Amino acid sequence: MSDNKMNINQNTLFIVDDHSMLKNGLKNYLEMNTQWKVTGAFSGIAECLAALRGAGTGTEPSGEQTLPEIIIVDIQLADGESGFSLVKTLKKDFPEIKIVLYSMYDTWGFILQAKDLGVQGYISKVASDEELVRCLSVVQAGGTYYEKKSESIQSELESITSVLKKQEKVVFEMALQGKTNKQIAEELFISLHTVENYISYLLKLAGCKKREELLEKYK
C-alpha cells in the first residue's frame, strides 16, 4: 500500500465481474438511471487492485488518490478466482471502501461467509434493478443490505453458528456452498479426516443425517 492519502469519491462505483455483457449492462443502467458513476469495470482481481493502487489511474498531483465509494463484486470470477479473495484484500488494504456482493449464488453458505467477512451488501443477480439500487442506497448511508430470505432459517442458522469455533464455522459455510470434503480439506489445508469429523459434528447440530439433507434444509 502507498502512504498517499486516500479520498473517497462520492457516488462512484467499481464493478468486478468477468461477464462483459452483465458488467456493461449494469454500468449503463446505473449511469443512465441513478446518481452513480462507474469509474472502473474489471474482469478480475488483479485489474481491480492495480486500479486501486494507482496503476493506470489518475492520481492527483497533490498525491491524493480517489477511491470508489462502493465496489460491486461477483463471487465467481474467471480462472477460478473467488470474489471472496478480493473482499479479504479490500477489507485489509482499503477499509474505507464499502462492498456489495452481486452473485448468482444466493444460498446460505455464501451469505454467511459474506457476513463473516463484513460485507455491507449481498444481492443476487436475479434481483430487480430497483432492489440493487435500493441496496446501494442503504450501503451508501452506512447500513447493511442482505436480500431477504426465510427469517426462521436465519434464526436457526444463527443458533448453530453461535456455538461454532472459527474453523468449524468456515467448514459449515463451505459445506452449505456444496463443496465436498476433499475440496474443503484442500482449500483449508487440513486433513480429510479432520473435515469428516467436522462434518459429522455439524450434521448432528443441524439435526441431519446426510449432507444432501443439510443442503436441502438450508438451500
Short mmCIF file of C-alpha atoms in Angstrom, two decimals:
data_model
loop_
_atom_site.label_atom_id
_atom_site.label_comp_id
_atom_site.label_asym_id
_atom_site.label_seq_id
_atom_site.Cartn_x
_atom_site.Cartn_y
_atom_site.Cartn_z
CA MET A 1 0.00 0.00 0.00
CA SER A 2 1.12 3.52 -0.74
CA ASP A 3 1.30 6.14 2.02
CA ASN A 4 -0.62 8.57 -0.21
CA LYS A 5 -3.78 9.94 1.28
CA MET A 6 -6.87 8.16 0.04
CA ASN A 7 -10.08 10.09 -0.62
CA ILE A 8 -13.46 8.53 -1.31
CA ASN A 9 -15.14 9.88 -4.44
CA GLN A 10 -18.84 10.08 -3.59
CA ASN A 11 -21.38 8.32 -5.83
CA THR A 12 -18.72 6.32 -7.66
CA LEU A 13 -18.51 2.58 -8.16
CA PHE A 14 -16.17 -0.13 -9.36
CA ILE A 15 -17.68 -3.30 -10.82
CA VAL A 16 -15.72 -6.58 -10.79
CA ASP A 17 -17.40 -9.24 -12.92
CA ASP A 18 -15.99 -11.47 -15.66
CA HIS A 19 -19.25 -11.40 -17.65
CA SER A 20 -18.79 -8.48 -20.03
CA MET A 21 -22.45 -8.16 -21.07
CA LEU A 22 -23.70 -8.07 -17.50
CA LYS A 23 -20.93 -5.74 -16.39
CA ASN A 24 -21.55 -3.28 -19.23
CA GLY A 25 -25.32 -3.55 -18.89
CA LEU A 26 -25.14 -2.82 -15.19
CA LYS A 27 -22.82 0.13 -15.81
CA ASN A 28 -25.13 1.60 -18.43
CA TYR A 29 -28.23 1.14 -16.31
CA LEU A 30 -26.75 2.78 -13.21
CA GLU A 31 -25.27 5.72 -15.08
CA MET A 32 -28.46 6.37 -17.05
CA ASN A 33 -30.95 5.95 -14.20
CA THR A 34 -29.19 6.84 -10.96
CA GLN A 35 -26.64 9.23 -9.48
CA TRP A 36 -23.95 6.52 -9.59
CA LYS A 37 -20.95 6.80 -11.90
CA VAL A 38 -18.95 3.66 -12.70
CA THR A 39 -15.31 4.74 -12.67
CA GLY A 40 -13.87 1.26 -13.12
CA ALA A 41 -15.14 -2.03 -14.59
CA PHE A 42 -12.87 -5.06 -14.31
CA SER A 43 -12.92 -8.77 -15.10
CA GLY A 44 -10.57 -9.92 -12.38
CA ILE A 45 -8.93 -9.23 -9.05
CA ALA A 46 -5.53 -8.07 -10.32
CA GLU A 47 -7.04 -5.38 -12.57
CA CYS A 48 -9.18 -4.01 -9.76
CA LEU A 49 -6.33 -3.89 -7.24
CA ALA A 50 -3.98 -2.31 -9.77
CA ALA A 51 -6.50 0.46 -10.36
CA LEU A 52 -7.00 1.00 -6.64
CA ARG A 53 -3.28 1.18 -6.05
CA GLY A 54 -2.89 3.84 -8.71
CA ALA A 55 -1.56 1.75 -11.59
CA GLY A 56 -3.08 3.15 -14.75
CA THR A 57 -5.38 5.57 -12.94
CA GLY A 58 -5.25 9.29 -12.50
CA THR A 59 -3.55 10.04 -9.21
CA GLU A 60 -3.95 13.67 -8.23
CA PRO A 61 -0.87 15.94 -8.39
CA SER A 62 -1.20 16.53 -4.66
CA GLY A 63 -0.50 12.86 -4.03
CA GLU A 64 -4.09 12.18 -3.12
CA GLN A 65 -5.76 9.23 -4.81
CA THR A 66 -9.51 8.95 -5.11
CA LEU A 67 -11.22 5.65 -4.38
CA PRO A 68 -14.70 4.48 -5.36
CA GLU A 69 -17.32 4.67 -2.65
CA ILE A 70 -18.59 1.13 -3.32
CA ILE A 71 -17.24 -1.89 -5.19
CA ILE A 72 -19.72 -4.40 -6.60
CA VAL A 73 -18.07 -7.83 -6.68
CA ASP A 74 -19.18 -11.09 -8.27
CA ILE A 75 -18.40 -14.16 -6.18
CA GLN A 76 -17.31 -16.43 -9.04
CA LEU A 77 -14.77 -14.80 -11.35
CA ALA A 78 -12.80 -16.17 -14.30
CA ASP A 79 -9.96 -18.70 -13.96
CA GLY A 80 -11.24 -19.98 -10.65
CA GLU A 81 -10.83 -16.66 -8.86
CA SER A 82 -13.14 -16.02 -5.92
CA GLY A 83 -14.69 -12.67 -5.19
CA PHE A 84 -14.22 -13.52 -1.52
CA SER A 85 -10.45 -13.35 -2.03
CA LEU A 86 -10.82 -9.81 -3.33
CA VAL A 87 -13.08 -8.93 -0.40
CA LYS A 88 -10.41 -10.03 2.08
CA THR A 89 -7.79 -7.84 0.40
CA LEU A 90 -10.14 -4.87 0.21
CA LYS A 91 -11.01 -5.18 3.89
CA LYS A 92 -7.32 -5.22 4.77
CA ASP A 93 -5.93 -2.59 2.38
CA PHE A 94 -8.93 -0.39 1.58
CA PRO A 95 -11.26 -0.46 4.61
CA GLU A 96 -12.78 2.88 3.53
CA ILE A 97 -14.50 1.21 0.57
CA LYS A 98 -17.89 -0.42 1.04
CA ILE A 99 -18.54 -3.76 -0.68
CA VAL A 100 -21.63 -5.27 -2.28
CA LEU A 101 -21.54 -8.88 -3.44
CA TYR A 102 -23.67 -9.42 -6.53
CA SER A 103 -23.94 -13.06 -7.48
CA MET A 104 -25.95 -15.91 -8.93
CA TYR A 105 -25.29 -17.71 -5.64
CA ASP A 106 -27.93 -16.86 -3.05
CA THR A 107 -27.59 -19.90 -0.80
CA TRP A 108 -26.99 -19.53 2.92
CA GLY A 109 -23.40 -20.77 2.75
CA PHE A 110 -22.36 -17.76 0.66
CA ILE A 111 -24.48 -15.33 2.67
CA LEU A 112 -22.95 -16.50 5.96
CA GLN A 113 -19.44 -16.15 4.55
CA ALA A 114 -20.21 -12.64 3.31
CA LYS A 115 -21.47 -11.62 6.75
CA ASP A 116 -18.41 -13.08 8.44
CA LEU A 117 -16.18 -11.00 6.16
CA GLY A 118 -18.09 -7.83 6.97
CA VAL A 119 -19.54 -7.27 3.51
CA GLN A 120 -22.07 -4.44 3.64
CA GLY A 121 -24.39 -5.76 0.92
CA TYR A 122 -25.35 -9.05 -0.69
CA ILE A 123 -27.81 -9.35 -3.55
CA SER A 124 -28.45 -11.94 -6.24
CA LYS A 125 -28.26 -11.24 -9.96
CA VAL A 126 -31.88 -12.27 -10.36
CA ALA A 127 -33.00 -9.39 -8.15
CA SER A 128 -34.65 -6.42 -9.81
CA ASP A 129 -32.68 -3.34 -10.84
CA GLU A 130 -34.70 -1.39 -8.30
CA GLU A 131 -33.61 -3.68 -5.48
CA LEU A 132 -29.96 -3.32 -6.44
CA VAL A 133 -30.32 0.48 -6.40
CA ARG A 134 -32.03 0.23 -3.00
CA CYS A 135 -29.16 -1.93 -1.75
CA LEU A 136 -26.59 0.64 -2.92
CA SER A 137 -28.52 3.46 -1.22
CA VAL A 138 -28.68 1.61 2.11
CA VAL A 139 -24.98 0.71 1.97
CA GLN A 140 -24.03 4.26 1.00
CA ALA A 141 -25.93 5.56 4.04
CA GLY A 142 -23.87 3.30 6.31
CA GLY A 143 -26.29 0.41 6.64
CA THR A 144 -26.20 -3.21 5.53
CA TYR A 145 -28.47 -4.79 2.95
CA TYR A 146 -28.91 -8.53 2.50
CA GLU A 147 -31.64 -9.98 0.33
CA LYS A 148 -34.49 -11.17 2.48
CA LYS A 149 -34.67 -14.90 2.97
CA SER A 150 -36.52 -17.07 5.47
CA GLU A 151 -36.23 -15.47 8.92
CA SER A 152 -36.87 -18.81 10.64
CA ILE A 153 -33.98 -20.44 8.78
CA GLN A 154 -31.76 -17.44 9.52
CA SER A 155 -32.57 -17.73 13.22
CA GLU A 156 -31.84 -21.46 13.20
CA LEU A 157 -28.51 -20.94 11.41
CA GLU A 158 -27.50 -18.22 13.86
CA SER A 159 -28.20 -20.58 16.76
CA ILE A 160 -25.86 -23.12 15.16
CA THR A 161 -23.05 -20.74 14.18
CA SER A 162 -23.12 -19.09 17.62
CA VAL A 163 -21.69 -22.26 19.21
CA LEU A 164 -19.12 -22.99 16.50
CA LYS A 165 -15.42 -22.24 16.68
CA LYS A 166 -13.88 -20.24 13.83
CA GLN A 167 -12.75 -23.17 11.69
CA GLU A 168 -15.95 -25.11 12.35
CA LYS A 169 -17.92 -22.12 11.09
CA VAL A 170 -15.81 -21.91 7.93
CA VAL A 171 -16.32 -25.62 7.24
CA PHE A 172 -20.06 -25.19 7.82
CA GLU A 173 -20.22 -22.32 5.32
CA MET A 174 -18.27 -24.30 2.73
CA ALA A 175 -20.45 -27.38 3.23
CA LEU A 176 -23.56 -25.22 2.67
CA GLN A 177 -21.94 -23.98 -0.54
CA GLY A 178 -21.97 -27.57 -1.79
CA LYS A 179 -18.23 -28.17 -1.54
CA THR A 180 -17.06 -31.74 -1.00
CA ASN A 181 -14.95 -32.88 1.94
CA LYS A 182 -11.96 -33.12 -0.38
CA GLN A 183 -12.44 -29.56 -1.67
CA ILE A 184 -12.79 -28.23 1.87
CA ALA A 185 -9.65 -30.05 3.01
CA GLU A 186 -7.62 -28.72 0.09
CA GLU A 187 -8.82 -25.13 0.47
CA LEU A 188 -8.25 -25.04 4.24
CA PHE A 189 -5.02 -27.10 4.15
CA ILE A 190 -6.33 -29.59 6.71
CA SER A 191 -6.65 -33.36 6.56
CA LEU A 192 -9.64 -35.10 5.03
CA HIS A 193 -10.16 -36.93 8.33
CA THR A 194 -10.42 -33.61 10.16
CA VAL A 195 -13.03 -32.37 7.70
CA GLU A 196 -15.02 -35.59 8.07
CA ASN A 197 -15.06 -35.11 11.84
CA TYR A 198 -16.23 -31.53 11.45
CA ILE A 199 -18.99 -32.56 9.05
CA SER A 200 -20.25 -35.30 11.37
CA TYR A 201 -20.45 -32.79 14.22
CA LEU A 202 -22.18 -30.18 12.05
CA LEU A 203 -24.74 -32.67 10.75
CA LYS A 204 -25.58 -33.62 14.32
CA LEU A 205 -26.01 -29.96 15.32
CA ALA A 206 -28.30 -29.36 12.35
CA GLY A 207 -30.33 -32.49 13.02
CA CYS A 208 -29.41 -34.02 9.67
CA LYS A 209 -28.15 -37.49 8.80
CA LYS A 210 -26.65 -36.76 5.38
CA ARG A 211 -25.09 -33.81 3.56
CA GLU A 212 -27.88 -33.89 0.99
CA GLU A 213 -30.38 -33.35 3.79
CA LEU A 214 -28.30 -30.44 5.12
CA LEU A 215 -28.17 -28.76 1.71
CA GLU A 216 -31.89 -29.23 1.18
CA LYS A 217 -32.72 -27.85 4.61
CA TYR A 218 -30.66 -24.68 4.17
CA LYS A 219 -30.80 -24.05 0.45
#
